[in-house]
XYZ file of C-alpha atoms in Angstrom:
784
model
C -274.533 285.448 54.643
C -276.029 281.962 54.698
C -276.687 282.183 58.417
C -278.220 285.617 58.108
C -280.481 284.557 55.254
C -281.601 281.384 56.936
C -285.453 281.663 57.626
C -286.826 281.385 61.120
C -290.476 280.799 62.195
C -290.680 284.261 63.660
C -289.197 285.954 60.615
C -291.406 283.994 58.262
C -294.556 284.891 60.107
C -293.624 288.555 60.138
C -292.965 288.445 56.416
C -296.306 286.792 55.767
C -298.152 289.354 57.872
C -296.405 292.170 56.044
C -297.576 290.620 52.791
C -301.172 291.015 54.013
C -302.066 287.434 53.214
C -302.429 286.045 56.738
C -301.605 282.384 56.211
C -302.163 282.578 52.450
C -299.833 283.067 49.530
C -298.325 286.544 49.367
C -298.983 288.596 46.298
C -296.305 288.913 43.665
C -295.864 292.265 42.027
C -295.040 290.656 38.662
C -296.893 287.338 39.051
C -293.752 285.457 37.929
C -293.607 281.717 38.526
C -291.807 280.889 41.744
C -291.837 284.494 42.974
C -293.291 283.320 46.272
C -289.912 281.672 47.183
C -288.518 285.111 48.088
C -290.664 285.029 51.220
C -290.746 281.515 52.702
C -293.886 280.199 54.176
C -294.125 279.796 57.939
C -292.990 276.394 59.303
C -296.422 276.083 60.779
C -297.577 275.315 57.266
C -297.614 271.527 56.766
C -295.141 270.840 53.877
C -293.507 267.516 53.003
C -289.654 267.523 52.833
C -289.461 266.990 49.061
C -291.587 270.029 48.398
C -289.584 272.126 50.848
C -286.266 270.950 49.361
C -287.476 271.712 45.870
C -288.456 275.218 46.890
C -285.105 275.876 48.678
C -282.693 274.160 46.261
C -280.496 277.235 45.648
C -279.983 277.856 49.366
C -279.261 274.185 49.982
C -276.479 274.291 47.398
C -274.976 277.373 49.023
C -275.268 275.769 52.438
C -273.532 272.561 51.248
C -270.717 274.626 49.695
C -270.189 276.487 52.972
C -270.079 273.260 54.975
C -267.575 271.716 52.527
C -265.366 274.804 52.673
C -265.342 274.811 56.452
C -264.519 271.105 56.506
C -261.633 271.616 54.090
C -260.172 274.362 56.271
C -260.360 272.179 59.375
C -258.830 269.222 57.532
C -255.977 271.338 56.232
C -255.279 272.709 59.688
C -255.359 269.250 61.234
C -253.117 267.620 58.645
C -249.440 268.350 58.076
C -249.604 271.223 55.612
C -246.642 272.601 53.804
C -245.089 275.863 54.841
C -246.762 277.835 52.091
C -250.251 276.669 53.029
C -249.667 277.428 56.668
C -248.369 280.867 55.897
C -251.406 281.625 53.758
C -253.793 280.477 56.468
C -251.898 282.328 59.171
C -251.862 285.557 57.170
C -255.594 285.434 56.527
C -256.252 284.789 60.179
C -253.932 287.526 61.408
C -255.369 290.073 59.027
C -258.796 289.687 60.583
C -258.124 288.736 64.177
C -254.507 289.775 64.760
C -251.447 287.522 65.097
C -252.083 284.286 66.986
C -249.645 283.270 69.699
C -247.982 279.915 69.077
C -248.658 277.411 71.847
C -245.472 276.575 73.756
C -245.088 272.811 74.283
C -245.489 271.722 77.861
C -243.074 268.835 78.410
C -242.722 267.037 81.723
C -239.080 266.109 81.239
C -238.792 264.157 84.466
C -241.752 261.963 83.568
C -240.500 260.752 80.165
C -240.510 256.977 80.463
C -237.798 254.730 79.010
C -238.725 253.067 75.723
C -238.037 249.354 75.808
C -237.070 247.615 72.571
C -239.928 245.313 71.658
C -238.875 241.691 71.519
C -240.518 241.139 68.146
C -238.707 243.999 66.424
C -235.809 242.822 64.241
C -232.284 243.498 65.551
C -233.686 244.033 69.056
C -230.529 242.677 70.721
C -228.010 244.199 68.309
C -225.686 246.949 69.551
C -222.841 248.873 67.916
C -220.963 252.063 68.737
C -220.270 253.350 65.207
C -223.126 253.815 62.743
C -223.524 255.060 59.183
C -227.055 256.332 58.531
C -228.339 256.835 54.988
C -231.746 257.381 53.383
C -232.558 255.048 50.495
C -235.195 255.515 47.810
C -233.572 253.423 45.045
C -232.085 249.922 44.843
C -228.711 249.472 46.598
C -225.837 251.243 44.849
C -222.219 250.087 44.542
C -221.189 252.949 46.803
C -223.713 251.810 49.409
C -222.399 248.248 49.238
C -218.915 249.636 49.902
C -220.202 251.561 52.936
C -221.659 248.326 54.285
C -218.197 246.763 54.159
C -216.385 249.445 56.174
C -214.804 247.629 59.062
C -216.078 248.520 62.521
C -219.143 250.450 61.281
C -222.781 249.415 60.981
C -224.718 250.689 57.986
C -228.350 251.660 58.659
C -230.539 252.309 55.610
C -233.796 254.206 56.208
C -236.555 253.690 53.667
C -239.334 255.985 52.500
C -242.387 255.665 50.258
C -240.171 255.584 47.145
C -237.970 252.707 48.339
C -238.443 249.562 46.196
C -240.209 246.660 47.859
C -237.903 243.960 49.144
C -234.936 246.310 49.548
C -231.997 244.330 50.920
C -228.216 244.698 51.190
C -225.844 242.283 52.850
C -224.341 243.806 55.984
C -226.927 246.591 56.270
C -229.895 247.057 58.586
C -232.931 248.289 56.671
C -235.732 250.246 58.360
C -238.814 250.047 56.167
C -241.777 252.355 56.730
C -243.572 249.480 58.438
C -240.688 248.823 60.799
C -240.292 252.534 61.576
C -243.926 252.621 62.656
C -243.311 249.753 65.108
C -240.418 251.412 66.939
C -242.596 253.578 69.180
C -240.835 256.899 68.495
C -242.971 260.016 68.878
C -241.027 261.771 66.097
C -242.144 259.321 63.417
C -245.644 260.809 63.398
C -244.230 264.090 62.034
C -242.035 262.684 59.256
C -243.209 262.948 55.627
C -243.426 259.597 53.871
C -241.468 260.468 50.728
C -238.460 262.394 52.059
C -234.906 261.770 53.217
C -235.746 263.479 56.518
C -237.059 260.091 57.620
C -233.431 259.556 58.611
C -234.581 261.058 61.926
C -236.052 257.654 62.782
C -232.738 256.049 61.861
C -230.772 258.332 64.158
C -232.965 257.348 67.097
C -232.626 253.662 66.211
C -228.828 253.940 66.174
C -228.754 255.804 69.497
C -231.076 253.258 71.076
C -228.750 250.478 69.891
C -225.577 251.871 71.415
C -224.315 254.552 69.023
C -221.416 256.699 70.205
C -220.644 258.120 66.762
C -222.972 258.598 63.762
C -221.764 259.277 60.222
C -224.567 261.076 58.379
C -224.139 260.017 54.743
C -225.962 259.395 51.472
C -226.074 256.395 49.148
C -223.388 257.630 46.738
C -220.700 258.497 49.270
C -217.476 256.656 48.402
C -215.013 256.637 51.308
C -211.399 256.506 50.033
C -209.709 253.453 51.457
C -212.961 252.410 53.173
C -211.611 253.863 56.407
C -213.596 256.646 58.087
C -211.124 256.762 60.951
C -208.425 257.875 58.540
C -210.370 260.974 57.562
C -212.345 262.005 60.662
C -211.506 262.266 64.356
C -213.714 259.352 65.318
C -212.394 258.849 68.827
C -212.091 262.196 70.604
C -210.967 260.504 73.792
C -210.597 262.648 76.887
C -208.135 265.220 78.069
C -206.264 267.947 76.243
C -203.092 265.866 76.038
C -204.733 263.346 73.723
C -205.273 265.814 70.909
C -203.148 268.415 69.168
C -204.354 271.937 68.540
C -206.423 272.782 65.483
C -206.324 275.813 63.282
C -209.312 278.050 63.950
C -210.744 280.965 62.032
C -209.849 284.220 63.717
C -212.477 285.922 65.864
C -210.749 289.283 65.418
C -213.691 290.678 63.423
C -216.857 290.321 65.561
C -219.009 291.273 62.564
C -217.854 288.290 60.551
C -220.476 285.656 61.245
C -220.199 283.285 58.261
C -217.300 281.871 56.225
C -216.803 279.783 53.091
C -214.582 276.843 54.163
C -213.980 275.791 50.546
C -211.490 278.673 50.208
C -209.343 277.104 52.929
C -209.195 273.853 50.937
C -208.086 275.393 47.656
C -211.349 276.187 45.827
C -211.836 279.922 46.081
C -214.705 280.314 43.650
C -216.780 277.349 44.839
C -219.265 277.813 47.661
C -221.316 275.344 49.717
C -225.086 275.050 49.589
C -226.513 277.321 52.239
C -223.855 280.029 52.113
C -225.522 283.460 51.769
C -225.113 284.479 48.145
C -223.818 287.897 49.120
C -220.771 286.101 50.618
C -219.699 284.076 47.581
C -217.451 286.899 46.373
C -215.255 286.695 49.492
C -212.506 284.591 47.928
C -209.377 285.942 49.650
C -207.536 283.548 51.945
C -207.277 284.236 55.670
C -204.792 286.853 56.847
C -204.116 284.571 59.799
C -205.712 281.855 61.913
C -205.724 281.209 65.638
C -205.681 277.818 67.365
C -207.998 275.791 69.590
C -207.512 272.568 71.500
C -208.890 269.536 69.717
C -211.418 267.243 71.398
C -214.651 269.244 71.309
C -215.308 269.187 67.570
C -218.579 267.379 68.196
C -219.767 268.037 64.629
C -217.193 267.244 61.936
C -218.045 268.342 58.405
C -216.090 266.615 55.656
C -215.631 267.907 52.132
C -216.522 265.896 49.046
C -214.385 265.491 45.961
C -216.160 264.951 42.666
C -219.487 266.664 43.291
C -219.209 268.784 46.430
C -222.184 270.172 48.319
C -223.109 273.068 46.031
C -226.404 274.840 45.401
C -228.445 275.071 42.211
C -227.106 278.549 41.440
C -223.553 277.212 41.315
C -224.503 273.947 39.609
C -226.292 275.574 36.693
C -223.912 278.477 36.096
C -220.516 276.789 36.340
C -220.594 274.169 33.588
C -222.529 272.978 30.535
C -225.719 271.124 31.518
C -224.490 267.805 30.065
C -221.097 267.820 31.787
C -220.418 266.307 35.185
C -218.535 268.019 37.976
C -215.308 266.409 39.127
C -213.824 268.931 41.541
C -210.893 268.323 43.852
C -210.053 269.910 47.190
C -206.664 270.036 48.865
C -206.381 266.763 50.769
C -203.305 268.026 52.608
C -204.826 271.235 53.965
C -205.211 271.153 57.764
C -208.643 270.768 59.288
C -210.038 274.037 60.578
C -212.472 274.883 63.388
C -215.073 277.626 63.704
C -215.057 279.843 66.808
C -218.232 280.838 68.621
C -220.028 283.532 66.694
C -218.979 282.169 63.290
C -220.930 279.678 61.163
C -220.750 277.750 57.891
C -223.176 275.389 56.113
C -223.339 271.812 57.417
C -225.016 269.068 55.356
C -226.518 265.620 55.896
C -224.427 263.512 53.505
C -220.880 263.788 54.838
C -220.959 264.774 58.497
C -219.765 262.975 61.613
C -221.744 263.567 64.815
C -220.196 262.739 68.156
C -222.480 261.669 71.005
C -222.560 265.110 72.731
C -224.154 266.516 69.539
C -226.698 263.766 68.807
C -229.521 266.159 69.710
C -228.486 268.148 66.597
C -229.405 265.358 64.171
C -233.105 266.242 63.936
C -234.120 267.603 60.521
C -237.084 269.989 60.237
C -240.139 268.898 58.252
C -241.902 272.170 57.420
C -239.173 273.424 55.062
C -238.140 272.011 51.693
C -236.012 268.862 51.630
C -233.114 270.751 50.003
C -233.100 273.241 52.860
C -233.785 270.921 55.797
C -230.236 269.772 56.538
C -228.679 273.229 56.098
C -231.197 274.872 58.431
C -230.603 272.017 60.865
C -226.865 272.679 60.613
C -227.130 276.349 61.522
C -229.591 275.553 64.338
C -227.260 272.885 65.738
C -224.174 275.113 65.508
C -225.859 277.727 67.668
C -226.835 275.225 70.335
C -223.361 273.682 70.192
C -221.939 276.879 71.670
C -224.073 276.287 74.771
C -222.046 273.173 75.641
C -218.639 274.536 74.625
C -218.494 272.547 71.395
C -217.660 273.635 67.884
C -217.830 272.569 64.233
C -214.644 271.639 62.384
C -214.154 271.204 58.633
C -212.021 268.382 57.263
C -210.200 267.738 53.954
C -212.033 265.479 51.462
C -213.509 262.521 53.309
C -215.660 261.102 50.484
C -215.997 261.105 46.713
C -219.431 261.693 45.169
C -220.076 261.056 41.501
C -222.110 263.692 39.690
C -225.089 261.977 38.039
C -226.024 265.215 36.204
C -229.458 265.351 37.793
C -231.671 268.407 37.919
C -231.178 270.567 40.972
C -234.574 271.914 42.030
C -233.875 275.599 42.537
C -237.390 276.211 43.854
C -236.690 273.873 46.792
C -233.651 275.958 47.754
C -235.546 279.232 47.794
C -235.837 279.085 51.594
C -232.052 279.136 51.805
C -231.392 281.984 49.416
C -234.120 284.174 50.888
C -233.753 283.487 54.608
C -230.320 282.108 55.424
C -228.618 285.477 55.960
C -231.387 286.585 58.290
C -231.245 283.210 60.070
C -227.517 283.530 60.799
C -228.028 287.025 62.219
C -230.937 285.817 64.348
C -229.013 282.840 65.735
C -226.059 284.985 66.724
C -228.316 287.358 68.617
C -230.532 284.709 70.247
C -230.198 284.158 73.998
C -232.142 281.970 76.420
C -232.336 281.825 80.199
C -233.510 278.197 80.261
C -231.623 276.028 82.725
C -231.050 272.764 80.837
C -229.844 271.994 77.331
C -233.079 270.406 76.131
C -235.087 273.362 77.423
C -232.807 275.712 75.490
C -233.159 273.605 72.332
C -236.953 273.728 72.573
C -236.786 277.439 73.328
C -234.742 278.095 70.203
C -237.058 275.989 68.050
C -240.006 277.978 69.331
C -238.232 281.277 68.644
C -237.393 280.154 65.104
C -241.055 279.366 64.479
C -242.065 282.784 65.771
C -239.591 284.343 63.332
C -240.911 282.266 60.413
C -237.805 280.138 59.774
C -239.959 277.056 60.247
C -243.463 276.399 61.588
C -245.247 275.217 64.704
C -245.011 271.725 63.258
C -241.255 271.732 63.862
C -241.736 273.025 67.404
C -243.900 270.026 68.121
C -241.408 267.777 66.330
C -238.594 269.159 68.489
C -240.528 268.376 71.661
C -241.210 264.845 70.423
C -237.583 264.375 69.312
C -236.140 265.451 72.648
C -238.515 263.157 74.523
C -237.530 260.322 72.181
C -233.870 260.934 72.986
C -234.599 260.625 76.686
C -236.720 257.533 76.048
C -233.919 255.703 74.234
C -231.433 256.452 77.004
C -229.595 259.523 75.716
C -228.178 261.824 78.398
C -228.216 265.502 77.592
C -224.824 267.222 77.949
C -224.208 269.880 80.569
C -224.411 273.549 79.708
C -221.369 275.794 79.503
C -223.253 279.037 79.063
C -220.484 281.121 80.601
C -218.710 280.844 77.252
C -221.458 282.832 75.566
C -220.953 286.610 75.579
C -217.646 286.325 77.387
C -215.123 288.883 76.203
C -212.922 287.453 73.481
C -209.262 286.953 74.252
C -206.860 289.436 72.716
C -204.990 287.982 69.755
C -201.247 288.484 70.077
C -198.623 288.039 67.395
C -197.734 284.628 68.774
C -201.348 283.511 68.326
C -201.411 284.314 64.612
C -200.899 281.182 62.540
C -200.462 281.413 58.794
C -201.673 278.989 56.177
C -201.882 279.899 52.500
C -204.298 277.597 50.621
C -203.358 276.137 47.289
C -204.956 277.614 44.208
C -206.381 274.434 42.735
C -207.818 274.072 39.236
C -211.472 274.985 39.432
C -214.539 275.157 37.257
C -214.638 278.893 37.887
C -212.061 279.073 35.095
C -214.734 277.683 32.808
C -217.316 280.374 33.370
C -216.999 284.127 33.638
C -217.738 285.432 37.145
C -220.670 287.445 35.823
C -222.013 284.458 33.941
C -221.005 285.463 30.395
C -219.076 282.725 28.644
C -216.414 284.180 26.356
C -214.350 282.505 23.673
C -211.405 281.399 25.830
C -213.614 280.078 28.592
C -215.744 278.150 26.126
C -212.575 276.492 24.844
C -211.531 275.437 28.330
C -214.906 273.805 28.848
C -214.472 271.865 25.599
C -210.974 270.692 26.526
C -212.061 269.598 29.959
C -215.075 267.808 28.531
C -212.867 265.968 26.036
C -210.042 264.961 28.391
C -211.823 265.051 31.747
C -211.787 261.240 32.030
C -208.256 260.732 30.701
C -205.443 260.147 33.215
C -202.085 261.779 32.526
C -198.963 259.934 33.714
C -195.967 262.263 33.684
C -192.358 261.316 34.291
C -190.372 264.231 35.745
C -186.583 264.322 35.321
C -186.116 267.707 36.972
C -186.170 268.320 40.741
C -189.677 267.354 41.836
C -189.694 269.718 44.797
C -189.427 272.613 42.321
C -191.689 271.416 39.516
C -194.061 268.567 40.481
C -196.841 270.766 41.819
C -196.494 273.104 38.843
C -196.943 270.306 36.321
C -199.929 269.003 38.232
C -201.427 272.487 38.306
C -200.885 273.002 34.573
C -202.336 269.748 33.262
C -204.713 269.038 36.139
C -207.028 271.723 34.781
C -207.656 269.531 31.747
C -207.176 265.881 32.671
C -208.918 263.657 35.195
C -205.775 263.554 37.286
C -202.006 263.860 36.865
C -199.797 261.067 38.230
C -196.224 262.238 38.762
C -193.405 259.679 38.427
C -189.723 260.329 39.137
C -186.489 258.493 39.867
C -187.092 259.105 43.578
C -190.440 259.134 45.349
C -191.680 262.059 47.443
C -194.636 261.272 49.693
C -195.301 264.903 50.588
C -195.718 265.826 46.918
C -197.461 262.545 45.965
C -194.592 261.674 43.601
C -194.241 257.950 42.899
C -190.950 256.182 42.168
C -190.321 254.776 38.707
C -187.107 254.818 36.703
C -187.558 256.244 33.219
C -185.814 253.264 31.618
C -188.596 250.984 32.914
C -191.439 253.486 33.295
C -193.776 251.303 31.203
C -193.679 248.635 33.949
C -195.339 251.033 36.391
C -198.274 251.888 34.125
C -200.465 248.815 34.883
C -200.586 249.920 38.528
C -202.068 253.238 37.434
C -204.421 251.489 34.992
C -205.818 249.395 37.836
C -206.174 252.435 40.092
C -208.278 254.306 37.503
C -210.137 251.428 35.887
C -212.987 253.670 34.775
C -210.822 256.107 32.783
C -211.288 256.550 29.038
C -207.540 256.207 28.512
C -204.041 257.036 29.748
C -201.620 259.598 28.300
C -197.920 259.178 29.095
C -195.753 262.303 28.878
C -192.139 263.102 29.752
C -191.374 266.541 31.109
C -189.024 267.236 28.176
C -192.085 267.527 25.941
C -194.856 270.118 26.172
C -198.372 269.028 25.280
C -200.621 271.561 23.510
C -203.857 269.822 24.469
C -206.002 272.322 22.555
C -204.768 270.770 19.286
C -205.875 267.239 20.201
C -209.643 267.641 20.271
C -210.007 265.672 17.021
C -207.808 262.795 18.186
C -209.604 259.448 18.482
C -209.570 258.458 22.163
C -210.428 254.870 21.179
C -207.179 254.366 19.238
C -203.483 254.162 20.113
C -201.365 257.307 19.672
C -197.607 257.423 19.426
C -195.039 259.470 17.529
C -194.436 256.801 14.846
C -194.847 259.445 12.118
C -192.324 261.848 13.656
C -188.830 261.816 12.155
C -186.070 261.183 14.716
C -188.629 260.165 17.331
C -189.405 256.735 15.825
C -186.787 254.833 13.855
C -186.394 251.251 12.655
C -183.147 249.536 13.610
C -181.873 246.471 11.665
C -180.416 243.696 13.813
C -178.320 241.430 11.569
C -175.712 244.008 10.523
C -175.949 246.186 13.618
C -172.700 246.656 15.486
C -174.235 248.507 18.426
C -174.097 246.045 21.309
C -176.974 247.717 23.142
C -179.352 247.306 20.205
C -178.286 243.705 19.699
C -179.039 242.853 23.337
C -182.344 244.694 23.244
C -183.244 242.914 19.996
C -182.583 239.560 21.624
C -184.887 240.461 24.501
C -187.595 241.517 22.053
C -187.337 238.154 20.246
C -187.584 236.364 23.598
C -190.705 238.270 24.649
C -192.404 237.929 21.264
C -191.476 234.240 21.066
C -193.283 233.645 24.364
C -196.297 235.783 23.459
C -199.792 234.528 22.639
C -200.635 234.113 18.990
C -202.385 237.485 18.527
C -199.448 239.500 19.913
C -196.858 237.444 18.025
C -198.736 237.589 14.723
C -199.372 241.329 14.930
C -195.767 242.119 15.734
C -194.222 239.957 13.004
C -196.649 241.279 10.387
C -195.923 244.887 11.377
C -192.109 244.824 11.556
C -190.717 241.326 10.947
C -188.040 239.486 12.913
C -184.841 241.049 11.658
C -185.347 244.555 13.046
C -186.781 246.431 15.999
C -188.400 249.819 16.492
C -186.745 252.478 18.619
C -188.891 255.324 19.927
C -188.138 257.909 22.589
C -191.728 257.295 23.804
C -191.869 260.808 25.210
C -195.575 260.865 24.424
C -198.079 258.085 23.804
C -201.700 257.267 24.569
C -203.312 253.943 25.531
C -207.125 253.825 25.278
C -209.196 251.836 27.727
C -209.734 248.923 25.324
C -205.968 248.230 25.117
C -205.238 248.555 28.843
C -205.519 244.806 29.459
C -203.257 244.004 26.485
C -200.634 246.483 27.696
C -200.687 244.881 31.142
C -200.319 241.389 29.638
C -197.273 242.499 27.646
C -195.685 244.014 30.751
C -196.221 240.645 32.407
C -194.487 238.885 29.512
C -191.447 241.162 29.900
C -191.295 240.382 33.612
C -187.839 241.051 35.041
C -186.099 241.365 31.675
C -184.040 244.538 31.283
C -185.989 245.713 28.234
C -185.658 249.479 27.877
C -188.641 251.822 27.790
C -187.634 253.109 24.333
C -187.713 249.586 22.911
C -190.551 248.083 24.932
C -193.234 250.716 24.223
C -192.992 250.625 20.390
C -192.878 246.805 20.598
C -196.047 246.821 22.696
C -197.807 249.101 20.235
C -197.030 246.893 17.239
C -198.034 243.765 19.150
C -201.344 245.297 20.224
C -202.449 246.686 16.862
C -201.338 247.535 13.349
C -199.751 250.978 12.838
C -202.336 251.654 10.154
C -204.945 251.567 12.909
C -203.064 254.042 15.121
C -204.364 257.605 15.146
C -201.055 258.749 13.655
C -202.500 262.084 12.627
C -203.076 263.020 16.286
C -199.361 263.684 16.863
C -198.189 264.075 13.271
C -197.546 267.811 13.571
C -195.325 267.499 16.652
C -192.219 269.694 16.701
C -189.324 267.353 17.496
C -185.768 268.649 17.590
C -182.870 266.414 18.554
C -180.282 269.170 18.318
C -180.691 272.896 18.873
C -178.372 275.662 17.677
C -176.067 277.060 20.343
C -178.109 280.220 20.897
C -181.520 278.584 20.493
C -183.993 278.347 23.336
C -187.304 276.622 23.741
C -189.082 279.845 22.821
C -187.462 279.777 19.374
C -188.955 276.393 18.487
C -192.231 276.577 20.401
C -195.442 277.018 18.455
C -198.983 276.902 19.798
C -200.150 275.282 16.544
C -198.354 271.958 17.142
C -199.867 269.137 19.225
C -196.571 268.844 21.145
C -193.113 270.422 21.228
C -189.757 268.767 22.116
C -187.384 269.470 23.839
C -187.898 271.749 26.797
C -185.978 271.838 30.066
C -187.923 272.887 33.172
C -185.807 272.808 36.319
C -187.478 275.378 38.562
C -190.386 277.780 38.968
C -188.815 280.412 36.697
C -188.565 277.923 33.823
C -192.159 276.913 34.449
C -193.393 280.504 34.285
C -191.617 280.953 30.948
C -193.331 277.863 29.569
C -196.714 279.018 30.826
C -196.345 282.371 29.112
C -195.565 280.642 25.826
C -198.486 278.230 26.174
C -200.869 281.080 26.929
C -200.854 281.801 23.186
C -203.058 278.755 22.846
C -204.751 278.910 26.265
C -204.955 282.539 27.477
C -206.440 281.501 30.816
C -203.090 279.949 31.763
C -201.939 283.416 32.722
C -204.079 283.022 35.854
C -201.494 280.507 37.063
C -198.697 283.055 37.053
């Protein structure tokens, strides 16, 4: 409209002539001031600029607005807009002029020149084969310091605009924004300043400096034992003989294109971020697996204990907002591979990339940061099939602590809306390009055409692939004959069975439809109360029949359950400790779980009704000193029992050698002429007394002081009985003798904090106990 209304000399003259005034002022029908501005005077008329501007002020304002708008549009198009802005602009353009064809990058692959490492760049001469790459936006964490100390691996920390100035960690290489800009990588120009996707620059740096393996991690990944080689297949070697076969999901159903690997590792109602939400209800274990030769699992996805890789939907519906996740997966479950045609989410905080899959490290920039690594994972899985590689999932390889931070659901919207369509598209996509990099660029272009990302990521892909060539990476050869080849028939001999464990899970804390009922609310409260308390259980029955059952029962409530027995059993994680000296083993557990709120010791002859202990003070000592027959005082002077006399002498020896605070406490609480005898079937040591307990064990040393004498002695040396939380266990049912026809069911009550005695020797006994306990915890029936 502004262009059409703009006056021209010819138009102005015509208007003046039509007004009948020749060169004079045209007549105004109403004689209003300024009415002559509707018909501009001819430019032939000599006017100064100020007068002209004054007379055309309204049109000047409109003209300036139009120019500013046009400039804004061009600036937006030239900058790196977000996906939403681009979509809006593209829609407006296509509605008026039809859909615009994306330009296909023209890359002269053979002319990509090598990129020399500048002499002035730090670490120019450094080379290493194994790298850990993390993005950092906060000061160094303890977990990050531990990663830097992993032997044989080089930690590379990649900074962004949020990283504190002067970031430094001993043993780590830090790439600041300034240093990233000096490296000469084409990809850096596309990376947003304030995002973890700047790791792309770190990947290239590692490859340029000799990387053969890259562990893609984050700054709170704790590697158990600080040994990545223990958890992943770091060295794939060469040749089939070097590697055993792996379990592989069956390809029997060609319509099954996505799986939830968490089911395989014991968590049936937990799903990974990026799994289509319509698949989260598929919780049944596999009917059977097949097998595949190891050695081509070029992308290895590890699971995370503690806080696994879950989406915002799971995070906000499976626990109270103030509680932290502390999930566990089956560490003994076998690793499992995905066949061609089947996919699963792959993340950027616990994944090992072998050299043949380094091209798959690039993260897109036009999608949200919470979606970038998952979309990258699906994209890379599809290309992996072109070189005969596959993804494999591994038992827990790291532990991540849940910091109870907000999960931005809006940033995951791309996943929930598009991921199902993306998986279908990737399975159907085919390319006739003749080299791997050409196929990768072809797929990136096709994904932009389909709206999974934008032209910006097509250009990034072209830059990334050229960067790989520049830093000396050699693209793997294609094995395209594998694609579309008829699947082998699965015979009975090919069917391998594995039944996953049914591990305690937070799904027990929330109804599957999201409605929290009374029983489920209770379970959440119990877990919240005891979730950082370690249970140490001594099992007298056959551990191969009961150990896993006890761990399953109490593991739902406590941080972990340590099983002790007279004989160790490595397969069942049972540790050796004689019951007569069980207290001597406890400091080892205390040291192992130094961050626990406390430690609860329990013998398998006693059942703990944890739902009756919510009011117990976790900062005080608990023991059965108020329970008749469980705790008794034994005089020494007139005692004719030789065993008590010898034990009393040992007590005097230990107390006589104790520091003043232990010795004073003990003598004030019981004196010197008697000792306390307690079965010590159940007691609790809070965190603040852990050091004292360990010191007392050290004072006993090699003395043959019995558990039933030592534990009550320790308690009275550590604190006064009046300070114990005696009420916690005061209602315990404790029977030393049962009538001939009596059974545990006749004395059991769900209203007591604990019940003694019970005898559990096999699975049948355990099921009976569970059914009784379900009166207090109805959800226990899920275990049977």
